[in-house]
Short mmCIF file of N, CA and C in Angstrom, two decimals:
data_model
loop_
_atom_site.label_atom_id
_atom_site.label_comp_id
_atom_site.label_asym_id
_atom_site.label_seq_id
_atom_site.Cartn_x
_atom_site.Cartn_y
_atom_site.Cartn_z
N MET A 1 5.98 -25.72 -2.59
CA MET A 1 5.66 -26.73 -1.61
C MET A 1 6.78 -27.76 -1.52
N ILE A 2 7.46 -28.02 -2.63
CA ILE A 2 8.56 -28.98 -2.61
C ILE A 2 9.68 -28.47 -1.72
N LEU A 3 10.00 -27.19 -1.81
CA LEU A 3 11.05 -26.62 -0.97
C LEU A 3 10.67 -26.67 0.50
N VAL A 4 9.42 -26.45 0.80
CA VAL A 4 8.96 -26.53 2.19
C VAL A 4 9.16 -27.94 2.71
N ARG A 5 8.81 -28.92 1.92
CA ARG A 5 8.95 -30.31 2.33
C ARG A 5 10.42 -30.70 2.49
N GLN A 6 11.29 -30.21 1.60
CA GLN A 6 12.70 -30.56 1.66
C GLN A 6 13.41 -29.93 2.85
N HIS A 7 13.01 -28.75 3.26
CA HIS A 7 13.74 -28.02 4.29
C HIS A 7 13.07 -28.04 5.65
N THR A 8 12.00 -28.78 5.81
CA THR A 8 11.35 -28.92 7.11
C THR A 8 11.52 -30.35 7.57
N HIS A 9 12.22 -30.52 8.70
CA HIS A 9 12.58 -31.86 9.13
C HIS A 9 11.61 -32.45 10.15
N ASN A 10 10.91 -31.62 10.88
CA ASN A 10 9.98 -32.07 11.90
C ASN A 10 8.58 -32.15 11.30
N PRO A 11 7.88 -33.30 11.44
CA PRO A 11 6.53 -33.41 10.86
C PRO A 11 5.55 -32.36 11.39
N SER A 12 5.67 -32.01 12.65
CA SER A 12 4.78 -30.99 13.21
C SER A 12 5.06 -29.63 12.58
N ALA A 13 6.33 -29.31 12.41
CA ALA A 13 6.69 -28.05 11.77
C ALA A 13 6.27 -28.06 10.30
N LEU A 14 6.32 -29.22 9.67
CA LEU A 14 5.90 -29.32 8.27
C LEU A 14 4.42 -28.98 8.13
N ARG A 15 3.60 -29.48 9.05
CA ARG A 15 2.17 -29.18 9.00
C ARG A 15 1.92 -27.68 9.17
N SER A 16 2.60 -27.09 10.14
CA SER A 16 2.43 -25.65 10.37
C SER A 16 2.92 -24.83 9.19
N THR A 17 4.07 -25.19 8.66
CA THR A 17 4.63 -24.45 7.53
C THR A 17 3.76 -24.60 6.30
N THR A 18 3.26 -25.80 6.06
CA THR A 18 2.37 -26.03 4.92
C THR A 18 1.10 -25.20 5.06
N GLY A 19 0.57 -25.12 6.27
CA GLY A 19 -0.61 -24.29 6.51
C GLY A 19 -0.36 -22.83 6.22
N LEU A 20 0.80 -22.33 6.64
CA LEU A 20 1.14 -20.93 6.36
C LEU A 20 1.31 -20.68 4.87
N VAL A 21 1.93 -21.62 4.17
CA VAL A 21 2.12 -21.47 2.72
C VAL A 21 0.76 -21.48 2.02
N GLN A 22 -0.12 -22.39 2.41
CA GLN A 22 -1.45 -22.46 1.80
C GLN A 22 -2.25 -21.18 2.07
N PHE A 23 -2.14 -20.66 3.29
CA PHE A 23 -2.83 -19.42 3.63
C PHE A 23 -2.34 -18.27 2.76
N GLU A 24 -1.02 -18.14 2.63
CA GLU A 24 -0.44 -17.07 1.82
C GLU A 24 -0.85 -17.20 0.37
N MET A 25 -0.87 -18.41 -0.15
CA MET A 25 -1.27 -18.62 -1.54
C MET A 25 -2.74 -18.23 -1.74
N GLY A 26 -3.59 -18.58 -0.79
CA GLY A 26 -5.00 -18.23 -0.90
C GLY A 26 -5.25 -16.73 -0.84
N VAL A 27 -4.55 -16.07 0.09
CA VAL A 27 -4.70 -14.62 0.22
C VAL A 27 -4.22 -13.92 -1.04
N SER A 28 -3.08 -14.34 -1.56
CA SER A 28 -2.56 -13.68 -2.76
C SER A 28 -3.46 -13.92 -3.97
N ARG A 29 -4.06 -15.10 -4.06
CA ARG A 29 -4.98 -15.38 -5.16
C ARG A 29 -6.29 -14.61 -5.02
N ALA A 30 -6.65 -14.26 -3.81
CA ALA A 30 -7.88 -13.49 -3.60
C ALA A 30 -7.67 -12.00 -3.84
N ILE A 31 -6.52 -11.49 -3.46
CA ILE A 31 -6.26 -10.06 -3.53
C ILE A 31 -5.71 -9.63 -4.88
N SER A 32 -4.91 -10.45 -5.51
CA SER A 32 -4.21 -10.06 -6.74
C SER A 32 -5.12 -9.58 -7.86
N PRO A 33 -6.19 -10.28 -8.20
CA PRO A 33 -7.03 -9.80 -9.30
C PRO A 33 -7.63 -8.41 -9.05
N ALA A 34 -8.10 -8.18 -7.84
CA ALA A 34 -8.68 -6.87 -7.53
C ALA A 34 -7.62 -5.78 -7.56
N PHE A 35 -6.44 -6.09 -7.05
CA PHE A 35 -5.36 -5.10 -7.03
C PHE A 35 -4.93 -4.73 -8.44
N ILE A 36 -4.65 -5.72 -9.27
CA ILE A 36 -4.13 -5.41 -10.60
C ILE A 36 -5.22 -4.81 -11.49
N SER A 37 -6.48 -5.18 -11.27
CA SER A 37 -7.57 -4.55 -12.02
C SER A 37 -7.68 -3.07 -11.67
N SER A 38 -7.51 -2.76 -10.40
CA SER A 38 -7.55 -1.36 -9.98
C SER A 38 -6.39 -0.57 -10.56
N VAL A 39 -5.21 -1.17 -10.55
CA VAL A 39 -4.04 -0.50 -11.11
C VAL A 39 -4.21 -0.32 -12.61
N PHE A 40 -4.77 -1.32 -13.29
CA PHE A 40 -5.01 -1.22 -14.73
C PHE A 40 -5.96 -0.07 -15.03
N ALA A 41 -7.08 -0.01 -14.29
CA ALA A 41 -8.05 1.06 -14.52
C ALA A 41 -7.46 2.43 -14.22
N LEU A 42 -6.70 2.52 -13.14
CA LEU A 42 -6.07 3.78 -12.78
C LEU A 42 -5.06 4.22 -13.83
N SER A 43 -4.26 3.29 -14.33
CA SER A 43 -3.24 3.67 -15.31
C SER A 43 -3.87 4.04 -16.65
N LYS A 44 -4.94 3.37 -17.04
CA LYS A 44 -5.61 3.72 -18.30
C LYS A 44 -6.35 5.04 -18.19
N GLU A 45 -7.04 5.24 -17.07
CA GLU A 45 -7.84 6.46 -16.89
C GLU A 45 -6.97 7.70 -16.81
N ASN A 46 -5.87 7.61 -16.08
CA ASN A 46 -4.99 8.77 -15.89
C ASN A 46 -3.81 8.78 -16.85
N LYS A 47 -3.76 7.80 -17.74
CA LYS A 47 -2.68 7.70 -18.73
C LYS A 47 -1.30 7.74 -18.07
N LEU A 48 -1.16 6.98 -16.98
CA LEU A 48 0.12 6.90 -16.28
C LEU A 48 1.06 6.01 -17.09
N ILE A 49 2.20 6.54 -17.42
CA ILE A 49 3.20 5.88 -18.28
C ILE A 49 2.51 5.43 -19.57
N GLY A 50 1.73 6.31 -20.13
CA GLY A 50 1.03 6.02 -21.38
C GLY A 50 -0.05 4.96 -21.23
N GLY A 51 -0.54 4.75 -20.01
CA GLY A 51 -1.55 3.73 -19.76
C GLY A 51 -0.96 2.36 -19.47
N TYR A 52 0.37 2.30 -19.33
CA TYR A 52 1.04 1.02 -19.13
C TYR A 52 1.68 0.88 -17.75
N LEU A 53 1.23 1.64 -16.78
CA LEU A 53 1.76 1.50 -15.42
C LEU A 53 1.53 0.09 -14.89
N TRP A 54 0.42 -0.51 -15.27
CA TRP A 54 0.12 -1.86 -14.80
C TRP A 54 1.17 -2.86 -15.26
N VAL A 55 1.76 -2.65 -16.43
CA VAL A 55 2.80 -3.55 -16.93
C VAL A 55 4.05 -3.43 -16.06
N VAL A 56 4.40 -2.20 -15.70
CA VAL A 56 5.57 -1.98 -14.86
C VAL A 56 5.37 -2.64 -13.50
N ILE A 57 4.19 -2.47 -12.93
CA ILE A 57 3.91 -3.05 -11.61
C ILE A 57 3.91 -4.57 -11.69
N MET A 58 3.34 -5.14 -12.74
CA MET A 58 3.37 -6.60 -12.89
C MET A 58 4.80 -7.12 -13.03
N ALA A 59 5.63 -6.41 -13.78
CA ALA A 59 7.03 -6.81 -13.93
C ALA A 59 7.77 -6.74 -12.60
N LEU A 60 7.50 -5.69 -11.82
CA LEU A 60 8.14 -5.58 -10.51
C LEU A 60 7.69 -6.68 -9.56
N ILE A 61 6.41 -7.04 -9.62
CA ILE A 61 5.91 -8.13 -8.79
C ILE A 61 6.57 -9.44 -9.19
N CYS A 62 6.73 -9.66 -10.49
CA CYS A 62 7.41 -10.88 -10.97
C CYS A 62 8.85 -10.93 -10.50
N LEU A 63 9.56 -9.81 -10.61
CA LEU A 63 10.94 -9.78 -10.15
C LEU A 63 11.04 -9.99 -8.65
N ALA A 64 10.10 -9.44 -7.91
CA ALA A 64 10.08 -9.65 -6.46
C ALA A 64 9.81 -11.11 -6.12
N GLY A 65 9.03 -11.78 -6.94
CA GLY A 65 8.76 -13.20 -6.72
C GLY A 65 9.92 -14.10 -7.11
N ILE A 66 10.69 -13.67 -8.10
CA ILE A 66 11.83 -14.47 -8.55
C ILE A 66 13.03 -14.30 -7.63
N SER A 67 13.21 -13.13 -7.06
CA SER A 67 14.42 -12.84 -6.28
C SER A 67 14.67 -13.82 -5.13
N PRO A 68 13.68 -14.28 -4.37
CA PRO A 68 13.99 -15.25 -3.32
C PRO A 68 14.52 -16.58 -3.86
N THR A 69 14.14 -16.94 -5.07
CA THR A 69 14.60 -18.22 -5.62
C THR A 69 16.08 -18.19 -5.95
N LEU A 70 16.64 -17.01 -6.12
CA LEU A 70 18.07 -16.91 -6.41
C LEU A 70 18.93 -17.24 -5.20
N ARG A 71 18.34 -17.21 -4.01
CA ARG A 71 19.08 -17.49 -2.78
C ARG A 71 18.94 -18.94 -2.34
N ILE A 72 18.25 -19.76 -3.11
CA ILE A 72 18.09 -21.17 -2.75
C ILE A 72 19.38 -21.91 -3.09
N PRO A 73 19.97 -22.58 -2.10
CA PRO A 73 21.22 -23.29 -2.39
C PRO A 73 20.96 -24.53 -3.24
N ASN A 74 21.92 -24.85 -4.09
CA ASN A 74 21.84 -26.09 -4.87
C ASN A 74 22.29 -27.24 -3.98
N VAL A 75 21.37 -28.13 -3.68
CA VAL A 75 21.68 -29.28 -2.85
C VAL A 75 21.57 -30.52 -3.71
N PRO A 76 22.67 -31.25 -3.89
CA PRO A 76 22.58 -32.47 -4.70
C PRO A 76 21.69 -33.50 -4.02
N GLU A 77 20.95 -34.24 -4.81
CA GLU A 77 20.01 -35.22 -4.23
C GLU A 77 20.69 -36.48 -3.84
#
């Protein structure tokens, strides 16, 4: 949210952008537990990667979440 506030100059655009960010956060918080629980059950039941497929998927999701932060420019305050 701090990055949204720093990079949005128009107050109207800030409201819209904040709404989109809040929506995305809510959707991901609603879907994530069901998704990873299903992957966990599937990997344990079928012994995918020794039952640890869920760990690989969680690591990939974390890396996908970190990768956009690497493109944020350093702006001195």
